[in-house]
Short mmCIF file of C-alpha atoms in Angstrom, two decimals:
data_model
loop_
_atom_site.label_atom_id
_atom_site.label_comp_id
_atom_site.label_asym_id
_atom_site.label_seq_id
_atom_site.Cartn_x
_atom_site.Cartn_y
_atom_site.Cartn_z
CA MET T 10 -20.74 -5.04 -5.55
CA LYS T 11 -21.20 -4.84 -9.26
CA THR T 12 -17.86 -5.24 -11.22
CA ILE T 13 -16.68 -3.63 -14.39
CA ASP T 14 -17.47 -6.87 -16.51
CA GLU T 15 -21.22 -6.17 -15.77
CA LEU T 16 -20.71 -2.58 -16.74
CA LEU T 17 -19.22 -3.53 -20.12
CA ALA T 18 -21.89 -5.88 -20.83
CA GLU T 19 -24.41 -3.20 -20.26
CA GLY T 20 -22.68 -1.22 -22.62
CA VAL T 21 -20.26 2.09 -22.23
CA SER T 22 -19.71 3.55 -25.64
CA GLY T 23 -19.95 7.15 -25.70
CA LYS T 24 -20.61 7.26 -22.04
CA ARG T 25 -18.39 9.33 -19.63
CA VAL T 26 -16.75 6.90 -17.25
CA PHE T 27 -15.31 8.45 -14.04
CA VAL T 28 -12.41 5.90 -12.90
CA ARG T 29 -11.19 6.80 -9.27
CA ALA T 30 -7.56 5.48 -9.75
CA ASP T 31 -4.58 5.31 -7.27
CA LEU T 32 -1.81 7.12 -9.17
CA ASN T 33 -0.01 8.06 -6.06
CA VAL T 34 3.43 7.32 -7.28
CA PRO T 35 6.76 8.41 -5.87
CA LEU T 36 8.49 11.20 -7.44
CA ASP T 37 12.02 12.35 -7.58
CA GLY T 38 11.34 15.87 -8.75
CA GLY T 39 9.20 15.37 -11.67
CA THR T 40 10.38 11.77 -12.27
CA ILE T 41 8.42 8.65 -11.46
CA THR T 42 10.73 6.16 -9.43
CA ASP T 43 8.17 3.32 -9.48
CA ASP T 44 5.11 3.27 -11.59
CA GLY T 45 3.51 0.33 -10.28
CA ARG T 46 0.37 1.86 -9.17
CA ILE T 47 -0.18 3.18 -12.90
CA ARG T 48 0.31 -0.16 -14.49
CA ALA T 49 -2.18 -1.62 -11.93
CA VAL T 50 -5.16 0.30 -13.21
CA LEU T 51 -4.25 -0.30 -16.84
CA PRO T 52 -6.57 -3.34 -17.43
CA THR T 53 -9.59 -1.29 -16.27
CA VAL T 54 -8.55 1.81 -18.37
CA LYS T 55 -7.77 -0.27 -21.42
CA ALA T 56 -11.06 -2.26 -21.30
CA LEU T 57 -13.16 1.03 -21.20
CA VAL T 58 -10.95 2.48 -24.01
CA ASP T 59 -11.66 -0.49 -25.98
CA ALA T 60 -15.45 -0.42 -25.29
CA GLY T 61 -15.49 3.03 -26.63
CA ALA T 62 -15.94 4.88 -23.21
CA LYS T 63 -14.88 8.51 -22.44
CA VAL T 64 -12.73 7.52 -19.63
CA VAL T 65 -12.07 10.49 -16.89
CA VAL T 66 -9.40 9.48 -14.65
CA ALA T 67 -8.87 10.88 -11.18
CA SER T 68 -6.57 10.38 -8.11
CA HIS T 69 -4.82 11.98 -5.42
CA LEU T 70 -0.77 12.19 -5.07
CA GLY T 71 0.83 13.13 -1.68
CA ARG T 72 -0.60 15.20 0.97
CA PRO T 73 -1.03 18.93 -0.61
CA LYS T 74 -3.20 21.21 1.80
CA GLY T 75 -6.15 21.31 -0.13
CA ALA T 76 -4.90 24.01 -2.78
CA PRO T 77 -2.51 23.70 -5.88
CA ASP T 78 1.08 22.84 -5.07
CA PRO T 79 3.14 22.12 -8.28
CA ALA T 80 5.16 19.56 -6.28
CA PHE T 81 2.23 17.29 -6.29
CA SER T 82 0.89 17.59 -9.74
CA LEU T 83 -0.30 14.56 -11.29
CA ALA T 84 1.02 15.67 -14.79
CA PRO T 85 3.89 13.10 -14.81
CA ALA T 86 1.64 10.34 -14.01
CA ALA T 87 -0.84 11.33 -16.76
CA SER T 88 2.08 11.53 -19.19
CA ARG T 89 3.17 7.77 -17.88
CA LEU T 90 -0.12 6.54 -18.29
CA GLY T 91 -0.23 7.99 -22.06
CA GLU T 92 3.14 5.90 -22.65
CA LEU T 93 1.53 2.69 -21.12
CA LEU T 94 -1.60 3.07 -23.08
CA ASP T 95 0.43 3.93 -26.23
CA GLY T 96 -1.87 6.64 -26.98
CA PRO T 97 -2.60 10.35 -25.99
CA VAL T 98 -4.04 11.33 -22.42
CA ALA T 99 -5.54 14.77 -22.06
CA PHE T 100 -4.68 16.29 -18.87
CA ALA T 101 -6.92 18.80 -16.94
CA SER T 102 -4.86 21.41 -15.09
CA ASP T 103 -7.82 21.60 -12.42
CA THR T 104 -10.10 19.18 -10.74
CA VAL T 105 -13.78 20.58 -11.36
CA GLY T 106 -12.93 23.88 -13.05
CA GLU T 107 -12.86 25.25 -16.42
CA SER T 108 -10.07 23.11 -17.65
CA ALA T 109 -11.69 19.91 -16.36
CA LYS T 110 -15.02 20.67 -17.97
CA ALA T 111 -13.29 21.60 -21.24
CA THR T 112 -10.98 18.46 -21.28
CA VAL T 113 -13.87 16.19 -20.52
CA ALA T 114 -16.23 17.56 -23.05
CA GLY T 115 -13.41 17.40 -25.71
CA LEU T 116 -13.10 13.59 -25.35
CA ALA T 117 -14.17 11.30 -28.12
CA ASP T 118 -15.26 7.79 -27.79
CA GLY T 119 -12.16 5.61 -26.60
CA GLN T 120 -10.09 8.54 -25.25
CA VAL T 121 -8.81 9.37 -22.04
CA ALA T 122 -8.13 12.23 -19.73
CA VAL T 123 -6.66 12.76 -16.22
CA LEU T 124 -7.89 15.41 -13.74
CA GLU T 125 -5.34 17.23 -11.60
CA ASN T 126 -4.57 16.02 -7.97
CA LEU T 127 -8.13 15.86 -6.33
CA ARG T 128 -6.42 16.96 -2.96
CA PHE T 129 -5.87 20.24 -4.56
CA ASN T 130 -9.56 20.85 -3.65
CA ALA T 131 -10.24 20.98 0.21
CA GLY T 132 -13.54 19.13 -0.28
CA GLU T 133 -11.84 15.95 -1.22
CA THR T 134 -10.57 15.19 2.14
CA SER T 135 -12.89 17.41 4.20
CA LYS T 136 -14.40 15.89 7.54
CA ASP T 137 -17.61 17.92 6.92
CA ASP T 138 -20.10 15.94 4.99
CA ALA T 139 -21.45 18.97 3.10
CA GLU T 140 -18.07 20.26 2.13
CA ARG T 141 -17.24 16.80 0.76
CA GLY T 142 -20.70 16.27 -1.05
CA ALA T 143 -20.41 19.55 -2.67
CA PHE T 144 -17.23 18.55 -4.21
CA ALA T 145 -18.52 15.08 -5.02
CA ASP T 146 -21.47 16.99 -6.88
CA GLU T 147 -19.05 18.86 -9.01
CA LEU T 148 -17.26 15.65 -9.75
CA ALA T 149 -20.39 13.75 -10.51
CA ALA T 150 -21.25 16.47 -13.34
CA LEU T 151 -18.08 15.26 -15.23
CA ALA T 152 -19.40 11.71 -15.57
CA ASP T 153 -22.09 9.19 -16.31
CA VAL T 154 -20.65 6.18 -14.49
CA TYR T 155 -18.26 5.74 -11.70
CA VAL T 156 -15.67 2.87 -11.45
CA GLY T 157 -13.68 2.52 -8.16
CA ASP T 158 -10.27 1.10 -8.75
CA GLY T 159 -8.10 3.06 -6.54
CA PHE T 160 -7.48 0.38 -3.74
CA GLY T 161 -4.84 2.13 -2.20
CA ALA T 162 -7.40 4.90 -1.12
CA VAL T 163 -10.44 2.75 -0.34
CA HIS T 164 -9.80 2.99 3.70
CA ARG T 165 -10.27 6.91 3.22
CA LYS T 166 -13.72 8.67 3.63
CA HIS T 167 -12.94 11.12 0.81
CA ALA T 168 -15.41 12.80 -1.62
CA SER T 169 -14.13 10.73 -4.67
CA VAL T 170 -14.02 7.38 -2.87
CA TYR T 171 -17.11 7.49 -0.62
CA ASP T 172 -19.40 10.27 -1.70
CA LEU T 173 -19.21 10.24 -5.28
CA PRO T 174 -20.23 6.63 -5.96
CA ALA T 175 -23.70 7.61 -4.20
CA ARG T 176 -24.27 9.94 -6.97
CA LEU T 177 -23.64 7.87 -10.04
CA PRO T 178 -24.15 4.10 -11.12
CA HIS T 179 -21.20 2.59 -9.51
CA TYR T 180 -18.87 -0.64 -10.26
CA ALA T 181 -15.58 -2.17 -8.87
CA GLY T 182 -12.58 -2.08 -11.43
CA TYR T 183 -10.41 -5.00 -12.01
CA LEU T 184 -7.99 -4.01 -9.33
CA ILE T 185 -10.29 -3.61 -6.62
CA ALA T 186 -11.95 -7.05 -7.59
CA THR T 187 -8.62 -8.57 -7.57
CA GLU T 188 -7.61 -6.94 -4.24
CA VAL T 189 -10.70 -8.01 -2.34
CA GLY T 190 -10.30 -11.70 -3.52
CA VAL T 191 -6.83 -11.85 -2.30
CA LEU T 192 -7.71 -10.46 1.04
CA LYS T 193 -10.50 -12.81 1.51
CA LYS T 194 -7.74 -15.69 0.94
CA LEU T 195 -6.09 -14.11 3.90
CA THR T 196 -9.27 -13.84 6.12
CA GLU T 197 -11.54 -16.62 5.25
CA ASP T 198 -10.63 -20.30 4.73
CA VAL T 199 -6.99 -19.56 5.21
CA GLN T 200 -4.69 -22.31 4.07
CA ARG T 201 -2.22 -23.36 6.57
CA PRO T 202 0.65 -22.89 7.88
CA TYR T 203 -0.21 -19.16 7.70
CA VAL T 204 2.96 -16.80 8.27
CA VAL T 205 2.89 -13.02 8.58
CA ALA T 206 5.88 -11.03 8.25
CA LEU T 207 5.82 -7.34 9.34
CA GLY T 208 8.26 -4.54 8.97
CA GLY T 209 8.30 -1.10 8.59
CA ALA T 210 9.30 1.64 11.07
CA LYS T 211 6.36 2.17 13.72
CA VAL T 212 4.93 -0.53 15.56
CA SER T 213 1.89 1.83 16.35
CA ASP T 214 0.98 1.37 12.70
CA LYS T 215 0.73 -2.54 13.08
CA LEU T 216 -0.72 -3.08 16.41
CA ALA T 217 -4.17 -3.26 15.39
CA VAL T 218 -3.35 -5.85 12.69
CA ILE T 219 -1.23 -7.91 15.15
CA ASP T 220 -4.24 -7.77 17.43
CA GLN T 221 -6.14 -9.67 14.99
CA LEU T 222 -3.46 -11.77 13.54
CA LEU T 223 -2.74 -13.30 17.17
CA GLY T 224 -5.93 -15.13 16.47
CA LYS T 225 -5.58 -16.07 13.07
CA ALA T 226 -1.95 -16.53 12.20
CA ASP T 227 0.43 -19.63 12.98
CA ARG T 228 3.60 -17.31 13.01
CA LEU T 229 4.52 -13.69 13.06
CA LEU T 230 7.89 -12.55 11.89
CA ILE T 231 8.65 -9.03 13.04
CA GLY T 232 11.53 -6.66 11.47
CA GLY T 233 12.01 -3.29 10.43
CA GLY T 234 12.18 -0.31 12.88
CA MET T 235 9.11 -1.63 14.67
CA ALA T 236 11.25 -4.48 15.74
CA TYR T 237 13.21 -2.66 18.29
CA THR T 238 10.17 -1.92 20.51
CA PHE T 239 9.73 -5.51 20.60
CA LEU T 240 13.32 -6.22 21.55
CA LYS T 241 13.00 -3.33 24.20
CA ALA T 242 9.83 -4.99 25.41
CA LYS T 243 12.00 -8.19 26.01
CA GLY T 244 14.40 -6.34 28.15
CA TYR T 245 17.22 -6.06 25.47
CA GLU T 246 19.83 -3.17 24.98
CA ILE T 247 18.89 -1.49 21.68
CA GLY T 248 21.19 1.56 21.64
CA THR T 249 19.91 4.64 19.69
CA SER T 250 17.59 2.39 17.49
CA LEU T 251 14.03 3.44 16.63
CA LEU T 252 11.83 3.14 19.75
CA GLN T 253 8.23 3.76 20.58
CA ALA T 254 8.60 3.70 24.21
CA ASP T 255 4.74 4.37 24.76
CA GLN T 256 3.95 1.16 23.03
CA VAL T 257 6.27 -1.02 25.02
CA PRO T 258 3.41 -2.12 27.31
CA ALA T 259 1.18 -3.19 24.57
CA VAL T 260 3.97 -5.02 22.94
CA LYS T 261 4.84 -6.95 26.12
CA GLU T 262 0.96 -7.96 26.25
CA TYR T 263 1.10 -9.08 22.69
CA ILE T 264 4.19 -11.05 23.34
CA GLU T 265 2.31 -12.80 26.19
CA ARG T 266 -0.65 -13.41 24.16
CA ALA T 267 1.24 -15.10 21.59
CA GLU T 268 2.80 -17.57 24.05
CA LYS T 269 -0.56 -18.29 25.47
CA SER T 270 -2.41 -18.74 22.01
CA GLY T 271 0.43 -20.72 20.68
CA VAL T 272 1.27 -18.19 17.89
CA GLU T 273 5.08 -18.44 17.23
CA LEU T 274 6.39 -14.83 17.39
CA VAL T 275 9.83 -14.59 16.03
CA LEU T 276 12.08 -11.66 16.53
CA PRO T 277 15.46 -10.75 15.20
CA VAL T 278 18.42 -12.66 16.55
CA ASP T 279 21.06 -10.35 15.02
CA VAL T 280 20.99 -6.80 13.58
CA LEU T 281 23.14 -4.52 11.28
CA VAL T 282 23.97 -1.39 13.32
CA SER T 283 25.88 1.94 12.51
CA THR T 284 26.19 5.16 14.44
CA GLU T 285 24.12 7.17 11.98
CA PHE T 286 21.32 6.78 9.51
CA PRO T 287 22.50 6.39 6.06
CA ASP T 288 22.49 8.94 3.18
CA LEU T 289 20.07 7.50 0.90
CA LYS T 290 20.62 9.90 -2.11
CA ALA T 291 24.54 9.58 -2.08
CA LYS T 292 24.48 5.71 -0.80
CA ALA T 293 27.81 6.05 0.01
CA PRO T 294 29.13 3.03 2.05
CA THR T 295 28.70 2.99 5.76
CA HIS T 296 30.37 -0.10 6.86
CA PRO T 297 27.80 -1.35 9.28
CA THR T 298 28.55 -4.12 11.97
CA THR T 299 26.48 -7.03 12.92
CA VAL T 300 25.79 -7.57 16.53
CA ALA T 301 23.34 -9.86 18.55
CA ALA T 302 19.83 -8.60 18.59
CA ASP T 303 20.17 -8.16 22.44
CA ALA T 304 23.42 -6.28 22.37
CA VAL T 305 23.22 -3.28 20.37
CA PRO T 306 26.03 -0.78 21.27
CA ALA T 307 24.70 2.29 23.38
CA ASP T 308 25.87 4.74 20.63
CA GLN T 309 24.42 2.86 17.62
CA GLN T 310 21.33 2.01 16.00
CA GLY T 311 19.71 -1.05 14.12
CA LEU T 312 19.35 -0.35 10.40
CA ASP T 313 18.48 -4.07 9.07
CA ILE T 314 18.04 -7.55 10.41
CA GLY T 315 21.20 -9.58 10.29
CA PRO T 316 22.22 -12.47 8.24
CA GLN T 317 21.27 -15.11 10.84
CA THR T 318 17.78 -13.56 10.99
CA GLY T 319 17.43 -13.60 7.26
CA THR T 320 18.10 -17.25 7.31
CA LEU T 321 16.01 -17.72 10.21
CA TYR T 322 12.99 -15.92 8.65
CA ALA T 323 13.47 -17.82 5.37
CA SER T 324 13.17 -21.21 7.31
CA LYS T 325 10.10 -19.95 8.95
CA LEU T 326 8.44 -19.08 5.60
CA ALA T 327 9.61 -22.28 3.65
CA ASP T 328 6.68 -24.43 4.55
CA ALA T 329 3.92 -21.62 4.61
CA ALA T 330 0.71 -22.24 2.73
CA THR T 331 -0.03 -18.58 2.90
CA VAL T 332 2.23 -15.66 3.45
CA PHE T 333 1.38 -12.07 3.93
CA TRP T 334 4.19 -9.60 4.13
CA ASN T 335 3.88 -5.97 4.92
CA GLY T 336 6.87 -3.74 5.66
CA PRO T 337 10.56 -3.77 4.76
CA MET T 338 13.04 -5.58 7.21
CA GLY T 339 15.49 -2.59 6.96
CA VAL T 340 16.42 0.45 5.37
CA PHE T 341 16.33 -1.40 1.82
CA GLU T 342 16.77 2.11 -0.21
CA HIS T 343 20.47 1.86 0.92
CA PRO T 344 22.53 -1.05 -0.31
CA ASP T 345 24.26 -1.75 2.91
CA TYR T 346 20.87 -2.42 4.53
CA ALA T 347 18.82 -4.15 1.91
CA GLU T 348 19.95 -7.86 2.44
CA GLY T 349 17.16 -8.44 5.24
CA THR T 350 14.57 -7.34 3.11
CA ARG T 351 15.92 -9.16 0.09
CA ALA T 352 16.15 -12.31 2.07
CA VAL T 353 12.25 -12.38 3.01
CA ALA T 354 11.45 -11.44 -0.64
CA GLN T 355 13.43 -14.49 -1.71
CA ALA T 356 11.78 -16.70 0.70
CA LEU T 357 8.40 -15.66 -0.71
CA VAL T 358 9.73 -16.35 -4.23
CA ASP T 359 10.93 -19.66 -3.07
CA SER T 360 7.69 -20.71 -1.07
CA LYS T 361 5.33 -22.82 -2.88
CA GLY T 362 2.59 -21.19 -0.93
CA PHE T 363 0.20 -18.31 -1.65
CA SER T 364 2.22 -15.17 -1.15
CA VAL T 365 0.95 -11.72 -0.82
CA VAL T 366 3.16 -8.59 -0.75
CA GLY T 367 1.22 -5.90 1.07
CA GLY T 368 1.74 -2.66 -0.72
CA GLY T 369 3.67 0.43 -0.08
CA ASP T 370 7.20 0.12 0.88
CA SER T 371 7.18 -3.64 0.41
CA ALA T 372 5.84 -3.41 -3.12
CA ALA T 373 8.43 -0.78 -3.87
CA ALA T 374 10.99 -2.88 -2.28
CA VAL T 375 10.67 -5.90 -4.52
CA ARG T 376 10.84 -3.86 -7.53
CA THR T 377 13.75 -1.65 -6.41
CA LEU T 378 15.71 -5.09 -5.69
CA GLY T 379 15.12 -6.30 -8.84
CA PHE T 380 12.53 -9.24 -8.31
CA ASP T 381 9.92 -10.54 -10.96
CA GLU T 382 6.65 -9.26 -9.79
CA ASN T 383 5.18 -12.41 -11.39
CA ALA T 384 7.03 -14.44 -8.95
CA PHE T 385 4.72 -13.38 -6.14
CA GLY T 386 1.21 -14.48 -5.71
CA HIS T 387 0.09 -10.79 -5.59
CA ILE T 388 1.70 -7.55 -4.81
CA SER T 389 -0.99 -5.24 -3.33
CA THR T 390 -1.19 -1.62 -4.34
CA GLY T 391 -2.50 -0.50 -1.09
CA GLY T 392 -0.52 -1.12 2.26
CA GLY T 393 -2.96 0.83 4.68
CA ALA T 394 -6.04 -0.37 3.08
CA SER T 395 -4.90 -4.04 3.37
CA LEU T 396 -3.92 -3.67 6.97
CA GLU T 397 -7.20 -2.15 7.80
CA TYR T 398 -8.96 -4.91 5.80
CA LEU T 399 -7.08 -7.49 7.97
CA GLU T 400 -8.09 -5.47 10.97
CA GLY T 401 -11.62 -6.24 10.25
CA LYS T 402 -12.54 -2.60 9.73
CA THR T 403 -15.20 -1.49 7.28
CA LEU T 404 -13.56 0.31 4.45
CA PRO T 405 -15.56 3.50 3.22
CA GLY T 406 -14.61 3.17 -0.58
CA LEU T 407 -15.57 -0.56 -0.55
CA ALA T 408 -18.87 0.08 1.30
CA ALA T 409 -19.58 2.84 -1.09
CA LEU T 410 -19.49 0.44 -4.00
CA GLU T 411 -21.87 -2.35 -2.44
CA ASP T 412 -25.45 -2.06 -3.59
#
């Protein structure tokens, strides 16, 4: 895999460089609530700008249905990128149409343009190779060189991620190079004890990675909504908590495998419960109660790990040499249910080991809760991509960058 440093050494002045970024930022209306993914691509964009390239940045945002949708416009991301670069960023109102062609043609050396949301074109996500290829051909006409730096999308077989690199000289940007280097530390020659904390809503999203980690990790800490399927598999009363009943048999098998393989599988010992899900916009107090993890009242649901569990998980993370954390421990967006996630984040900060926050909601949580990003070993920009890498899958976007 060639890197951007090799591209810069070859010279890019005057060349049109297509940067596949991940600007899939959360929006509240037209306001960006977390610009972490935009900041993550800055080193690559700045290096190309300083070298005199004409930089064409492209990304997806959200899941539009293959047609323009103002709710998913990349205009706010383009504006924020300009602020962070402290310079003008042109914005094309389409992906490969007249606006895109004119915007790219108008770039001078060292200038930047952002194309509109790639998923406004059905070819980007099409399962038909010919349709994806046709869109990739149109994108390739806008550039001379391809730089892949959208790590959060490398697990997708999409036109701009998988097909376009085959049509242009291709290189890995700084972000992808960093992410792959970090993930190798989690899969090759891992420093032990190796502790993995998994949270989030659905246990089904994490089963494949749990399957792999049962042979690699020393401890697995389970929290978030997925914990209640584990607690149900243990025969506990979980009230109206989130449950994937169809996954209970698989979870029972994993619990048994953990015991046999000597992997310490740690579940909540207490949880915060309420009769209803909190309003995440109003954030009015909900007055939750704390109950034992095996005794959730029938009319209540668990919304965060309890204080005893937070202390327990912190103790299980204290001696870790390597930590991977993916998924919040509760509904961290509401202050009543943020303390479990805060406890795990603080434990990572306090740990002397190498800590990786695995993207998505976990990355948003550490920023929302006010943690210094530099206090962690690495904060990934791609939760799904990180998990699939740890599962041992071949990621299309990484395979496409290989020579």
